[in-house]
mmCIF file of C-alpha atoms in Angstrom:
data_model
loop_
_atom_site.group_PDB
_atom_site.id
_atom_site.type_symbol
_atom_site.label_atom_id
_atom_site.label_comp_id
_atom_site.label_asym_id
_atom_site.label_seq_id
_atom_site.Cartn_x
_atom_site.Cartn_y
_atom_site.Cartn_z
ATOM 1 C CA ARG H 1 0.000 0.000 0.000
ATOM 2 C CA LYS H 2 1.336 3.453 -0.869
ATOM 3 C CA GLU H 3 1.960 5.776 2.044
ATOM 4 C CA VAL H 4 -0.121 8.520 0.454
ATOM 5 C CA GLU H 5 -2.768 7.652 -2.121
ATOM 6 C CA GLN H 6 -4.657 9.907 -4.463
ATOM 7 C CA ASP H 7 -6.923 9.390 -7.433
ATOM 8 C CA PRO H 8 -4.691 10.540 -10.313
ATOM 9 C CA GLY H 9 -7.651 11.703 -12.390
ATOM 10 C CA PRO H 10 -7.664 13.592 -14.676
ATOM 11 C CA PHE H 11 -10.614 15.627 -13.543
ATOM 12 C CA ASN H 12 -12.033 17.610 -16.449
ATOM 13 C CA VAL H 13 -14.486 20.253 -15.270
ATOM 14 C CA PRO H 14 -16.069 23.399 -16.743
ATOM 15 C CA GLU H 15 -15.287 26.818 -15.412
ATOM 16 C CA GLY H 16 -17.320 27.613 -12.331
ATOM 17 C CA ALA H 17 -17.634 23.994 -11.239
ATOM 18 C CA THR H 18 -16.931 22.720 -7.755
ATOM 19 C CA VAL H 19 -14.473 19.854 -7.578
ATOM 20 C CA ALA H 20 -13.252 17.738 -4.676
ATOM 21 C CA PHE H 21 -10.053 15.745 -4.322
ATOM 22 C CA ASN H 22 -9.456 13.024 -1.783
ATOM 23 C CA CYS H 23 -6.353 11.541 -0.278
ATOM 24 C CA THR H 24 -5.616 8.797 2.235
ATOM 25 C CA TYR H 25 -2.451 8.191 4.216
ATOM 26 C CA SER H 26 -1.203 5.060 5.921
ATOM 27 C CA ASN H 27 0.868 6.326 8.839
ATOM 28 C CA SER H 28 -1.521 7.118 11.662
ATOM 29 C CA ALA H 29 1.238 8.937 13.550
ATOM 30 C CA SER H 30 1.700 11.530 10.798
ATOM 31 C CA GLN H 31 2.024 15.024 12.140
ATOM 32 C CA SER H 32 1.251 17.553 9.468
ATOM 33 C CA PHE H 33 -0.512 17.660 6.154
ATOM 34 C CA PHE H 34 -0.496 19.886 3.106
ATOM 35 C CA TRP H 35 -1.873 20.403 -0.332
ATOM 36 C CA TYR H 36 0.648 21.543 -2.925
ATOM 37 C CA ARG H 37 0.018 22.616 -6.471
ATOM 38 C CA GLN H 38 2.401 21.640 -9.253
ATOM 39 C CA ASP H 39 2.282 23.083 -12.728
ATOM 40 C CA CYS H 40 3.831 21.182 -15.599
ATOM 41 C CA ARG H 41 7.610 21.019 -15.339
ATOM 42 C CA LYS H 42 7.678 23.280 -12.284
ATOM 43 C CA GLU H 43 8.394 22.893 -8.614
ATOM 44 C CA PRO H 44 5.520 22.224 -6.188
ATOM 45 C CA LYS H 45 4.078 25.298 -4.519
ATOM 46 C CA LEU H 46 2.275 25.244 -1.211
ATOM 47 C CA LEU H 47 -1.459 25.726 -1.607
ATOM 48 C CA MET H 48 -2.457 25.300 1.998
ATOM 49 C CA SER H 49 -1.805 23.425 5.184
ATOM 50 C CA VAL H 50 -4.537 21.112 6.425
ATOM 51 C CA TYR H 51 -5.893 21.098 9.962
ATOM 52 C CA SER H 52 -8.353 18.855 11.771
ATOM 53 C CA SER H 53 -10.683 21.778 12.267
ATOM 54 C CA GLY H 54 -10.749 22.384 8.551
ATOM 55 C CA ASN H 55 -9.462 25.518 6.927
ATOM 56 C CA GLU H 56 -10.497 27.734 4.094
ATOM 57 C CA ASP H 57 -8.582 30.081 1.851
ATOM 58 C CA GLY H 58 -10.813 31.855 -0.605
ATOM 59 C CA ARG H 59 -12.247 29.262 -2.973
ATOM 60 C CA PHE H 60 -10.216 26.447 -1.425
ATOM 61 C CA THR H 61 -11.261 24.382 1.576
ATOM 62 C CA ALA H 62 -9.143 21.650 3.111
ATOM 63 C CA GLN H 63 -10.249 19.075 5.636
ATOM 64 C CA LEU H 64 -8.454 16.441 7.683
ATOM 65 C CA ASN H 65 -10.049 13.389 9.288
ATOM 66 C CA ARG H 66 -7.435 11.764 11.503
ATOM 67 C CA ALA H 67 -9.659 8.857 12.489
ATOM 68 C CA SER H 68 -10.138 7.871 8.855
ATOM 69 C CA GLN H 69 -6.666 9.058 7.798
ATOM 70 C CA TYR H 70 -8.311 11.033 5.059
ATOM 71 C CA ILE H 71 -7.584 14.472 3.615
ATOM 72 C CA SER H 72 -9.708 16.441 1.192
ATOM 73 C CA LEU H 73 -9.492 19.568 -0.916
ATOM 74 C CA LEU H 74 -12.529 21.360 -2.271
ATOM 75 C CA ILE H 75 -12.231 23.964 -5.005
ATOM 76 C CA ARG H 76 -15.252 26.145 -5.630
ATOM 77 C CA ASP H 77 -15.960 28.270 -8.696
ATOM 78 C CA SER H 78 -13.110 26.715 -10.688
ATOM 79 C CA LYS H 79 -11.008 29.021 -12.838
ATOM 80 C CA LEU H 80 -8.990 28.162 -15.928
ATOM 81 C CA SER H 81 -5.898 29.040 -13.911
ATOM 82 C CA ASP H 82 -6.692 26.280 -11.421
ATOM 83 C CA SER H 83 -5.608 23.714 -14.025
ATOM 84 C CA ALA H 84 -2.661 21.917 -12.477
ATOM 85 C CA THR H 85 -1.710 18.817 -10.546
ATOM 86 C CA TYR H 86 -2.648 18.859 -6.869
ATOM 87 C CA LEU H 87 -0.366 16.965 -4.543
ATOM 88 C CA CYS H 88 -1.430 15.593 -1.197
ATOM 89 C CA VAL H 89 1.597 15.757 1.087
ATOM 90 C CA VAL H 90 2.196 14.261 4.516
ATOM 91 C CA ASN H 91 4.972 15.031 6.967
ATOM 92 C CA PRO H 92 5.134 11.867 9.095
ATOM 93 C CA SER H 93 7.482 13.130 11.752
ATOM 94 C CA ASN H 94 7.900 16.897 11.421
ATOM 95 C CA THR H 95 11.439 16.415 10.134
ATOM 96 C CA GLY H 96 10.661 18.114 6.857
ATOM 97 C CA LYS H 97 10.946 14.780 5.062
ATOM 98 C CA LEU H 98 7.756 14.855 3.021
ATOM 99 C CA ILE H 99 5.779 11.996 1.540
ATOM 100 C CA PHE H 100 3.970 12.918 -1.662
ATOM 101 C CA GLY H 101 0.910 11.425 -3.214
ATOM 102 C CA GLN H 102 0.916 10.751 -6.927
ATOM 103 C CA GLY H 103 -1.031 13.916 -7.565
ATOM 104 C CA THR H 104 -4.473 14.575 -9.013
ATOM 105 C CA THR H 105 -4.628 16.358 -12.333
ATOM 106 C CA LEU H 106 -7.287 19.017 -12.802
ATOM 107 C CA GLN H 107 -8.171 20.476 -16.163
ATOM 108 C CA VAL H 108 -10.643 23.354 -16.098
ATOM 109 C CA LYS H 109 -12.203 24.026 -19.478
ATOM 110 C CA PRO H 110 -13.960 27.172 -20.733
ATOM 111 C CA GLY P 1 11.504 36.202 -3.845
ATOM 112 C CA ALA P 2 12.939 32.706 -4.005
ATOM 113 C CA VAL P 3 14.009 31.097 -0.775
ATOM 114 C CA VAL P 4 15.814 28.215 -2.443
ATOM 115 C CA SER P 5 17.739 28.489 -5.697
ATOM 116 C CA GLN P 6 18.490 25.395 -7.762
ATOM 117 C CA HIS P 7 20.764 25.326 -10.769
ATOM 118 C CA PRO P 8 20.714 24.384 -13.588
ATOM 119 C CA SER P 9 17.020 24.323 -14.436
ATOM 120 C CA TRP P 10 17.632 21.872 -17.229
ATOM 121 C CA VAL P 11 20.547 19.915 -18.611
ATOM 122 C CA ILE P 12 21.127 17.486 -21.451
ATOM 123 C CA CYS P 13 24.147 15.247 -21.177
ATOM 124 C CA LYS P 14 25.642 12.263 -22.898
ATOM 125 C CA SER P 15 25.407 8.806 -21.414
ATOM 126 C CA GLY P 16 28.360 8.072 -19.175
ATOM 127 C CA THR P 17 29.049 11.651 -18.142
ATOM 128 C CA SER P 18 28.417 13.218 -14.739
ATOM 129 C CA VAL P 19 26.122 16.089 -13.930
ATOM 130 C CA LYS P 20 26.212 18.331 -10.875
ATOM 131 C CA ILE P 21 23.093 20.042 -9.544
ATOM 132 C CA GLU P 22 23.329 22.816 -6.958
ATOM 133 C CA CYS P 23 20.794 23.776 -4.340
ATOM 134 C CA ARG P 24 21.275 27.020 -2.401
ATOM 135 C CA SER P 25 19.334 28.237 0.578
ATOM 136 C CA LEU P 26 19.129 31.995 0.109
ATOM 137 C CA ASP P 27 17.445 33.296 3.213
ATOM 138 C CA PHE P 28 18.610 31.081 6.023
ATOM 139 C CA GLN P 29 21.095 28.442 6.977
ATOM 140 C CA ALA P 30 20.065 24.859 6.423
ATOM 141 C CA THR P 31 21.749 21.984 8.199
ATOM 142 C CA THR P 32 19.467 19.629 6.325
ATOM 143 C CA MET P 33 18.249 19.615 2.743
ATOM 144 C CA PHE P 34 16.277 16.977 0.899
ATOM 145 C CA TRP P 35 16.677 15.700 -2.645
ATOM 146 C CA TYR P 36 13.678 14.323 -4.543
ATOM 147 C CA ARG P 37 13.231 12.778 -7.958
ATOM 148 C CA GLN P 38 10.096 12.776 -10.072
ATOM 149 C CA PHE P 39 9.550 10.582 -13.114
ATOM 150 C CA PRO P 40 6.786 11.526 -15.595
ATOM 151 C CA LYS P 41 3.277 11.084 -14.213
ATOM 152 C CA GLN P 42 4.662 9.911 -10.872
ATOM 153 C CA SER P 43 4.965 11.480 -7.461
ATOM 154 C CA LEU P 44 8.050 13.091 -6.013
ATOM 155 C CA MET P 45 10.136 10.421 -4.316
ATOM 156 C CA LEU P 46 12.655 11.245 -1.635
ATOM 157 C CA MET P 47 16.133 10.168 -2.684
ATOM 158 C CA ALA P 48 18.287 11.324 0.191
ATOM 159 C CA THR P 49 18.734 13.665 3.106
ATOM 160 C CA SER P 50 21.708 15.969 2.817
ATOM 161 C CA ASN P 51 23.360 16.738 6.155
ATOM 162 C CA GLU P 52 25.769 19.632 6.579
ATOM 163 C CA GLY P 53 29.177 18.405 7.673
ATOM 164 C CA SER P 54 28.320 14.705 7.578
ATOM 165 C CA LYS P 55 27.323 11.962 5.182
ATOM 166 C CA ALA P 56 24.034 12.022 3.403
ATOM 167 C CA THR P 57 21.335 9.541 4.315
ATOM 168 C CA TYR P 58 19.965 7.644 1.342
ATOM 169 C CA GLU P 59 16.532 6.124 0.948
ATOM 170 C CA GLN P 60 16.196 2.447 0.208
ATOM 171 C CA GLY P 61 16.978 1.622 -3.385
ATOM 172 C CA VAL P 62 18.976 4.783 -4.088
ATOM 173 C CA GLU P 63 22.610 4.103 -4.974
ATOM 174 C CA LYS P 64 24.845 6.327 -2.883
ATOM 175 C CA ASP P 65 27.815 5.811 -5.202
ATOM 176 C CA LYS P 66 25.813 6.945 -8.176
ATOM 177 C CA PHE P 67 24.122 9.941 -6.588
ATOM 178 C CA LEU P 68 26.844 11.795 -4.718
ATOM 179 C CA ILE P 69 25.660 14.409 -2.261
ATOM 180 C CA ASN P 70 27.862 17.053 -0.732
ATOM 181 C CA HIS P 71 26.625 19.534 1.847
ATOM 182 C CA ALA P 72 29.765 21.528 2.401
ATOM 183 C CA SER P 73 28.194 24.667 3.836
ATOM 184 C CA LEU P 74 25.020 25.722 5.566
ATOM 185 C CA THR P 75 23.663 27.206 2.370
ATOM 186 C CA LEU P 76 24.757 24.808 -0.355
ATOM 187 C CA SER P 77 24.061 21.173 -1.158
ATOM 188 C CA THR P 78 25.074 19.516 -4.419
ATOM 189 C CA LEU P 79 23.829 16.359 -6.079
ATOM 190 C CA THR P 80 26.108 14.757 -8.653
ATOM 191 C CA VAL P 81 24.662 12.110 -10.921
ATOM 192 C CA THR P 82 27.699 10.038 -11.880
ATOM 193 C CA SER P 83 27.974 8.006 -15.068
ATOM 194 C CA ALA P 84 24.488 9.058 -16.066
ATOM 195 C CA HIS P 85 22.334 6.753 -18.168
ATOM 196 C CA PRO P 86 19.070 7.395 -19.999
ATOM 197 C CA GLU P 87 17.091 5.833 -17.144
ATOM 198 C CA ASP P 88 18.417 8.600 -14.880
ATOM 199 C CA SER P 89 16.515 11.136 -16.964
ATOM 200 C CA SER P 90 14.116 12.739 -14.521
ATOM 201 C CA PHE P 91 13.125 15.891 -12.672
ATOM 202 C CA TYR P 92 15.379 16.407 -9.654
ATOM 203 C CA ILE P 93 14.356 18.880 -6.984
ATOM 204 C CA CYS P 94 15.714 19.933 -3.629
ATOM 205 C CA SER P 95 13.918 21.271 -0.606
ATOM 206 C CA VAL P 96 14.823 23.031 2.594
ATOM 207 C CA PRO P 97 12.686 22.153 5.611
ATOM 208 C CA GLY P 98 10.966 24.823 7.636
ATOM 209 C CA VAL P 99 7.501 25.360 9.034
ATOM 210 C CA VAL P 100 6.642 24.411 5.479
ATOM 211 C CA ALA P 101 9.023 23.048 2.877
ATOM 212 C CA PHE P 102 10.711 25.419 0.453
ATOM 213 C CA PHE P 103 11.535 23.927 -2.914
ATOM 214 C CA GLY P 104 14.130 24.769 -5.494
ATOM 215 C CA GLN P 105 12.981 25.321 -9.047
ATOM 216 C CA GLY P 106 13.940 21.785 -10.033
ATOM 217 C CA THR P 107 16.352 20.425 -12.635
ATOM 218 C CA ARG P 108 15.154 18.507 -15.646
ATOM 219 C CA LEU P 109 17.891 16.064 -16.599
ATOM 220 C CA THR P 110 17.871 14.366 -19.972
ATOM 221 C CA VAL P 111 20.536 11.770 -20.677
ATOM 222 C CA VAL P 112 21.000 10.907 -24.324
#
């Protein structure tokens, strides 16, 4: 079983749609969780950290369920510029050594 | 501005040659840096942990004699791919740990 699993997609959605990505992780002792965005041939960029209480940043909402070892990302009112690969990332021990999911590809179409 | 600078951003080399990739922490000193590799349509996989002033720690399955890591100062780590082969063609990227990870721009290596 992979340490961090994501549905690779691709998700093809029209502009304005709401789309949700899911991720599961295997290490129940994991300490911190993130969503990163990666554009083609570029480095990953932090989108948001994920907290048990849930957190929102504009059109993006992230949620963590520690009991189910499940992380989600919701994107509302999708824009063309949201097209990218979204990486679910887990820091098992707060050492900075990150475990990446395969990434979920989103393509927003006009 | 960039926190981590990685160079070169891309390189094409002949099979059998060696390639050096540099990762510089611009804003703060880093006793630890991480090197990742990403093959097409796959996730970033940790290759090794670069430790300032001591040997790097390699992940299982990564050949330490092929991927030489030197962390000679608190702001610079280098990864040298020795005797590169086409199967080493990949996207190599470094990161500096912090409250969140800071990534270099990545290096796309193509071995022909």
